mmCIF file of C-alpha atoms in Angstrom:
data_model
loop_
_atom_site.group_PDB
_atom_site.id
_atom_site.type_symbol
_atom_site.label_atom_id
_atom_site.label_comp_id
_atom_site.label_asym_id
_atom_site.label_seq_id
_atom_site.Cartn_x
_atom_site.Cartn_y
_atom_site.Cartn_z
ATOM 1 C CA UNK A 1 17.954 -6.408 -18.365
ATOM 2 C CA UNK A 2 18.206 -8.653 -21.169
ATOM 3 C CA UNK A 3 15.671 -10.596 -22.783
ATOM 4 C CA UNK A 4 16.612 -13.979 -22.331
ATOM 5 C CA UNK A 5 16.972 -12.205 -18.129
ATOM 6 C CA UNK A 6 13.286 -11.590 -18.581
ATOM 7 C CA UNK A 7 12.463 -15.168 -20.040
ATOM 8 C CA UNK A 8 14.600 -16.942 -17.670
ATOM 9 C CA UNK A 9 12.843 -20.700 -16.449
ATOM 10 C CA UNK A 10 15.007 -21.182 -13.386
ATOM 11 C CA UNK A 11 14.756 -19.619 -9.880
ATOM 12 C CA UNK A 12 17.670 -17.506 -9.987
ATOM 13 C CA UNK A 13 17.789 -15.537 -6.536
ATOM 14 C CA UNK A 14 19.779 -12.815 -8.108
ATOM 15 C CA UNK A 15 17.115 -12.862 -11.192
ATOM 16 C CA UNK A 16 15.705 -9.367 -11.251
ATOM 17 C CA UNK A 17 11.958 -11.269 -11.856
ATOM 18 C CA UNK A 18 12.095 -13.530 -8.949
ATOM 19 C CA UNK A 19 13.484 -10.881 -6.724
ATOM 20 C CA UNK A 20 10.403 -8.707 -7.448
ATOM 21 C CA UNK A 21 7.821 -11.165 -7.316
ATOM 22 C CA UNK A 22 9.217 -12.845 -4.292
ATOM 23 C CA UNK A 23 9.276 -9.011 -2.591
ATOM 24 C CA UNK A 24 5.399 -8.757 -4.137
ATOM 25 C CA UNK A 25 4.165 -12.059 -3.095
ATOM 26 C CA UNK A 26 5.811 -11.492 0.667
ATOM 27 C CA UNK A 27 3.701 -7.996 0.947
ATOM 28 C CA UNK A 28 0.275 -10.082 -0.600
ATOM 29 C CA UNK A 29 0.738 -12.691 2.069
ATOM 30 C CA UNK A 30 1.865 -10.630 5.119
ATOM 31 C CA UNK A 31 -1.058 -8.425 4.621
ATOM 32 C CA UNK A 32 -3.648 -11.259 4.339
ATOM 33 C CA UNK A 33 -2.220 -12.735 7.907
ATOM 34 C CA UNK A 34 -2.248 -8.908 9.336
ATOM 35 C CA UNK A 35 -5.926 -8.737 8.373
ATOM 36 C CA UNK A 36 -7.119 -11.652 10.109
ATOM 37 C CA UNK A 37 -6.302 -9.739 12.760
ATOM 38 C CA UNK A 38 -4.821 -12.200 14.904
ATOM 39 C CA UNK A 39 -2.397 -9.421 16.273
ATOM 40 C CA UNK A 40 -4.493 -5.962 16.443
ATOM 41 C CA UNK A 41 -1.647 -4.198 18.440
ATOM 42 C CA UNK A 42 0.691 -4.300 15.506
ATOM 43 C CA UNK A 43 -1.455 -3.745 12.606
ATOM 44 C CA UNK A 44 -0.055 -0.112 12.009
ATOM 45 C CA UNK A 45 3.594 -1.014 12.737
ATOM 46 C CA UNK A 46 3.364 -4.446 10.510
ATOM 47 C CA UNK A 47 1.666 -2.727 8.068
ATOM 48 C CA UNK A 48 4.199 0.496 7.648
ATOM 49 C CA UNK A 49 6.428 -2.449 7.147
ATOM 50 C CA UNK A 50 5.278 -3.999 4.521
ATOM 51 C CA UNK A 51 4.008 -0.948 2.286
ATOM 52 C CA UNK A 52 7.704 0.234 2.994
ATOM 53 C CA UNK A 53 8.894 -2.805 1.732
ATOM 54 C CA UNK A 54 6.453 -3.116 -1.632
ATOM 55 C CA UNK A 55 8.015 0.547 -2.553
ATOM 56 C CA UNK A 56 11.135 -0.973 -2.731
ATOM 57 C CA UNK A 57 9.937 -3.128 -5.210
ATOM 58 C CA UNK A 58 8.640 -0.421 -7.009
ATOM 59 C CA UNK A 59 11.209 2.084 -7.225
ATOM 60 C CA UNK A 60 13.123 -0.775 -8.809
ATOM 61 C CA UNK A 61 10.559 -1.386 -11.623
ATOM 62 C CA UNK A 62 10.428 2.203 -11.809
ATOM 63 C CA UNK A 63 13.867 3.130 -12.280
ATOM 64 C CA UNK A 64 13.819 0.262 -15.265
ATOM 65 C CA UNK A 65 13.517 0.258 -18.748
ATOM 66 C CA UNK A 66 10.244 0.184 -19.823
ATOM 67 C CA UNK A 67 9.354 -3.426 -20.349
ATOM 68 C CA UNK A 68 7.663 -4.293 -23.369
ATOM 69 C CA UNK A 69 4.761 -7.494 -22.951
ATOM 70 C CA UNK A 70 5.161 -10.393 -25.408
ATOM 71 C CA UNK A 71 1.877 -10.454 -26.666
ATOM 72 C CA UNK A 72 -0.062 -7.260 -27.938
ATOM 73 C CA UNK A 73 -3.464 -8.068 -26.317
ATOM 74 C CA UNK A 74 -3.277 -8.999 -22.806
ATOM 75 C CA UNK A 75 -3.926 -12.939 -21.927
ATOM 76 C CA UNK A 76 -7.734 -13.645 -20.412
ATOM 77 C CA UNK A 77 -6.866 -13.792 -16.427
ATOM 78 C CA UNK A 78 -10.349 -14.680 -15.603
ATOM 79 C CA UNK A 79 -12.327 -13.308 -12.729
ATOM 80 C CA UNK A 80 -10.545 -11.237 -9.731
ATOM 81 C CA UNK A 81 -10.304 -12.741 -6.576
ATOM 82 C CA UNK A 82 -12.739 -10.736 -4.028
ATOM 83 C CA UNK A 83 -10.205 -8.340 -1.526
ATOM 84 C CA UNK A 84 -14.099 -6.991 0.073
ATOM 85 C CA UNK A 85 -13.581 -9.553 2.899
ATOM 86 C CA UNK A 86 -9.934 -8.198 3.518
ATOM 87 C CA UNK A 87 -10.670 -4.575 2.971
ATOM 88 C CA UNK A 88 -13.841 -5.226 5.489
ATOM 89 C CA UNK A 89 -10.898 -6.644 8.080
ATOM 90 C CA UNK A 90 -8.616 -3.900 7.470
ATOM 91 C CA UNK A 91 -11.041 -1.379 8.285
ATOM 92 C CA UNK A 92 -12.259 -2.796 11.301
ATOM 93 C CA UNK A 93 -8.470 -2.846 12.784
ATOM 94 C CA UNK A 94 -7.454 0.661 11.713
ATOM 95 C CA UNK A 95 -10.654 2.032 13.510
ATOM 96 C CA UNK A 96 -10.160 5.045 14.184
ATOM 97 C CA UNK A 97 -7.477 6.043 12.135
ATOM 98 C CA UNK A 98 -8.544 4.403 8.480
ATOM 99 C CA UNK A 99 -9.909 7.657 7.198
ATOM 100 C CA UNK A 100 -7.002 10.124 6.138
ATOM 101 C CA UNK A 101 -6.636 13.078 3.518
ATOM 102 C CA UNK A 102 -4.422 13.006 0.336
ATOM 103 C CA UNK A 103 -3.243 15.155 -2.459
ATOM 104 C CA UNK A 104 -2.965 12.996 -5.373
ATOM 105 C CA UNK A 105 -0.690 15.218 -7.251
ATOM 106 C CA UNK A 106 1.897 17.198 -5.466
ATOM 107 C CA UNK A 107 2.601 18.924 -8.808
ATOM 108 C CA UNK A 108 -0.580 20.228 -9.494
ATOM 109 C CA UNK A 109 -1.092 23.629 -8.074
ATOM 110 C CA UNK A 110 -3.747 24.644 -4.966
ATOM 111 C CA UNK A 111 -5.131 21.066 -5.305
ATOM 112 C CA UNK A 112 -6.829 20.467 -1.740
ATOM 113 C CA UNK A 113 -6.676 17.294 0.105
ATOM 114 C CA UNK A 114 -9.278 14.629 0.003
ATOM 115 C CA UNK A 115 -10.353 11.606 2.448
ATOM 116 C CA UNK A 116 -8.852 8.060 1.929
ATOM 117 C CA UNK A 117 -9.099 4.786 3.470
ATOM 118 C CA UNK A 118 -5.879 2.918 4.561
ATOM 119 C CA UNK A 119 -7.900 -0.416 3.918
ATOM 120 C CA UNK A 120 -9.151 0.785 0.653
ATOM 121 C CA UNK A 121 -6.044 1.674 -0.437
ATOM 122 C CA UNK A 122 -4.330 -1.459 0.522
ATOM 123 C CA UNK A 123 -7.630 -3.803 -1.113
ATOM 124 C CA UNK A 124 -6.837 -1.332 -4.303
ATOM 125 C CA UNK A 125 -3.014 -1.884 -4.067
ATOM 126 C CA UNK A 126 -3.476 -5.625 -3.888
ATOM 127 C CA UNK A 127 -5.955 -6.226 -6.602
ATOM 128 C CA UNK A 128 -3.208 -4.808 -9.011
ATOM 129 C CA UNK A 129 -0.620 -7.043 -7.572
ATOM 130 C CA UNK A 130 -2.386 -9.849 -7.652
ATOM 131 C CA UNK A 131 -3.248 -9.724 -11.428
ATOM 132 C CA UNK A 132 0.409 -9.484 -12.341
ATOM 133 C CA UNK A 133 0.698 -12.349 -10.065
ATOM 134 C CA UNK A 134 -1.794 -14.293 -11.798
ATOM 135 C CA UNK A 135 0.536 -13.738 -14.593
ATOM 136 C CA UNK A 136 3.665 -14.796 -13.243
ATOM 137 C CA UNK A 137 2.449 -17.994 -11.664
ATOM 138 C CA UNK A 138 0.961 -19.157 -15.407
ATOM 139 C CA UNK A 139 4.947 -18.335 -17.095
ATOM 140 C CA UNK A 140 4.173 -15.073 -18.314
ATOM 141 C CA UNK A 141 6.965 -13.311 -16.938
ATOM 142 C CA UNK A 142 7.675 -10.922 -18.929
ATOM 143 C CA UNK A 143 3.447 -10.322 -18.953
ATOM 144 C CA UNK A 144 3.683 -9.856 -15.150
ATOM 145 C CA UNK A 145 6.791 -7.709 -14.990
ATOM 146 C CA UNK A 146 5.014 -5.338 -17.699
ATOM 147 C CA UNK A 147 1.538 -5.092 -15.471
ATOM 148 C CA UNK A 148 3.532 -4.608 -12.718
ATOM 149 C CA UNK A 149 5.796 -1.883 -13.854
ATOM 150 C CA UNK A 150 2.954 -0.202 -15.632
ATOM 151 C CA UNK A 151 0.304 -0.326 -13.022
ATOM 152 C CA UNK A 152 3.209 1.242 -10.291
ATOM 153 C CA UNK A 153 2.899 4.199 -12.490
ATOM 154 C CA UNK A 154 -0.643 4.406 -12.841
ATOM 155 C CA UNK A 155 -1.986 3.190 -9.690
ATOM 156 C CA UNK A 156 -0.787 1.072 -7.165
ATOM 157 C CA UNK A 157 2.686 3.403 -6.400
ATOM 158 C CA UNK A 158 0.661 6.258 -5.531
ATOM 159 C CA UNK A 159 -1.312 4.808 -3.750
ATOM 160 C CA UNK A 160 1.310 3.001 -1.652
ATOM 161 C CA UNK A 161 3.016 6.000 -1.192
ATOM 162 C CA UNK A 162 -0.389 7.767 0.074
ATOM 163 C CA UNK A 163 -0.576 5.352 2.507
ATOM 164 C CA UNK A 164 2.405 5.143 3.477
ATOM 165 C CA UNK A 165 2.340 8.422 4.458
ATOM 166 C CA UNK A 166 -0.670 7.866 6.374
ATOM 167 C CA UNK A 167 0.828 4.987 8.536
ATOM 168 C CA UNK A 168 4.115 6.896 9.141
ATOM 169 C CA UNK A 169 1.845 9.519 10.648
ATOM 170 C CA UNK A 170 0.049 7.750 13.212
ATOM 171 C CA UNK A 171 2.809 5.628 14.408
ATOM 172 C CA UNK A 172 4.794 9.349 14.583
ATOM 173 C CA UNK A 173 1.995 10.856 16.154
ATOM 174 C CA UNK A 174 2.359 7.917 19.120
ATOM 175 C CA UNK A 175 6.096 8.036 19.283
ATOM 176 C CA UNK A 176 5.840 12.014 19.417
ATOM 177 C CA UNK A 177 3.286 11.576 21.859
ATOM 178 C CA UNK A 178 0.995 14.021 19.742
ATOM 179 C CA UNK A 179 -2.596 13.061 20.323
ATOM 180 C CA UNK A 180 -4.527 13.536 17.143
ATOM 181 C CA UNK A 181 -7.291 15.567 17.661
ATOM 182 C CA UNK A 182 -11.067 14.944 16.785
ATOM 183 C CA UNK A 183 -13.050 16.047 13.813
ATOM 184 C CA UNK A 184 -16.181 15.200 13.753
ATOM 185 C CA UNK A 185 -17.391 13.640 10.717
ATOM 186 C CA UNK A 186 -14.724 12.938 8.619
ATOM 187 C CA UNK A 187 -15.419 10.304 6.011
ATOM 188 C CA UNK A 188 -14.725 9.233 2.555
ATOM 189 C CA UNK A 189 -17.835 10.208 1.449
ATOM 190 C CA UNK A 190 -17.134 13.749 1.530
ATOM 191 C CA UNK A 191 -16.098 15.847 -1.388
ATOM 192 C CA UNK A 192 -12.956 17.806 -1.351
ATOM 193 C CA UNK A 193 -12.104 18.795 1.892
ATOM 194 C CA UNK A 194 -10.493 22.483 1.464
ATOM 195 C CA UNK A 195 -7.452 23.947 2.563
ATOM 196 C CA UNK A 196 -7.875 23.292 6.342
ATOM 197 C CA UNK A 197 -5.627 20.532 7.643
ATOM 198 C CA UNK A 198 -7.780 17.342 8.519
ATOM 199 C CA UNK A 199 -7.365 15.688 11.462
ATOM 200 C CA UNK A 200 -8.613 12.327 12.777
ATOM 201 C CA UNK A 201 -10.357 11.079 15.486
ATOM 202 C CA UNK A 202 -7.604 9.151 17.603
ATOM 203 C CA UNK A 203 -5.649 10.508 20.639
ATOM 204 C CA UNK A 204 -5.624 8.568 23.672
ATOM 205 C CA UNK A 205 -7.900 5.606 22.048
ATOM 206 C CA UNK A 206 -5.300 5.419 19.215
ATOM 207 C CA UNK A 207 -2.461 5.251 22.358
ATOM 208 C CA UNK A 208 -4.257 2.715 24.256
ATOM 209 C CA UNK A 209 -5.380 0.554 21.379
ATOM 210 C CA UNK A 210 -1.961 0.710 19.526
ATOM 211 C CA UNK A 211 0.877 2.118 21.349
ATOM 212 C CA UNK A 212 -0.346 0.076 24.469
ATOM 213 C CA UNK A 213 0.559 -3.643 23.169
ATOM 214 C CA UNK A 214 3.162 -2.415 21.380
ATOM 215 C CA UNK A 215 4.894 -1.091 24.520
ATOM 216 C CA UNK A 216 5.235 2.322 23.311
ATOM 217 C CA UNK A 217 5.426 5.024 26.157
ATOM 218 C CA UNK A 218 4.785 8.713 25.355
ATOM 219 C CA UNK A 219 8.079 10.800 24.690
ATOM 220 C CA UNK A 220 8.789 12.389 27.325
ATOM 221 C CA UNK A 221 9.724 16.072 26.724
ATOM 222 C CA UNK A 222 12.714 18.106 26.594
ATOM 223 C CA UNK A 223 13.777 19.976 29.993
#
């Protein structure tokens, strides 16, 4: 991408900076509205959605150039907006399936798994985007496109992905009709977690409570 691409005024829909903040400020909206939890049913589902879509976004500033920022200090933003009132939300609807485990680095060897929270994760995820936002929305492109690409490296993309992850498997685990089974307390509070695999307290609440309004029926299996 050119420079004058990256300092570009107009709206251009086939801009490569509109594109990505349009994609970024659809996933910073749709999650607010899923956490007001006006729709509990399709929290996971809407949710897998939208963190699916984000990636796209950032496999595309990934697979870019590095972009350089304007400026070699970084422009006063101000204070963050609070996400505790979201993340609080979140929680609450992804009860009991927030907690999961992660390996932050598939490439480091015999690393065990520790607990996450979905709604951590996504309050962590949006802080980030919203500061490049911030950005964007004052005509610091080029600013916002730099946060953005850099903070998908160091932050928010892994922790997209970990979640990601994490909502594939409980939507799988209802489609597969594979009740998860209990372990008794499993919480982010914990240290590292071993080598066993962790499992989380769901089954036939996480059916009822999700797959239920969603009108998902067990799979039925093979004869």
């Amino acid at each position: 991408m050119s420079d004058a691409t990256l300092h570009a005024t107009d709206q251009d829909p086939d801009d490569f900076a509109v594109q990505i903040s349009d994609q970024i400020e659809s996933f910073l909206v749709a999650v607010t509205e899923v956490a007001k939890g006006d729709e509990p049913g399709s929290t996971v589902p809407f949710l897998l959605l939208e963190v699916s879509q984000l990636l796209l976004a950032g496999g595309r500033l990934g697979a870019h150039e590095d972009i350089v920022p304007d400026e070699r200090y970084e422009p006063d933003l101000g204070p963050e907006l609070d996400v505790d009132e979201l993340r609080e939300n979140l929680a609450r609807l992804l009860d009991p399936v927030d907690v999961y485990s992660e390996v932050f680095d598939p490439y480091e060897p015999r690393k065990a798994p520790v607990p996450a929270r979905i709604s951590d994760d996504l309050a962590d995820v949006i802080t980030d985007l919203r500061h490049g936002m911030a950005h964007y929305r004052a005509g610091r492109t080029t600013e916002a496109l730099w946060w953005w690409q850099f903070s998908y490296f160091s932050n928010w993309g892994t922790t997209a992905s970990a979640t990601l992850r994490a909502l594939h498997s409980v939507l799988a685990h209802i489609r597969l009709n594979q009740p998860l089974e209990e372990l008794d307390g499993l919480d982010t509070d914990q240290g590292v977690m071993g080598d066993e695999t962790l499992e989380f307290e769901a089954g036939r609440v996480m059916e009822q409570e999700i797959g239920g309004p969603l009108g998902v029926r067990p799979a039925k299996q093979r004869q």
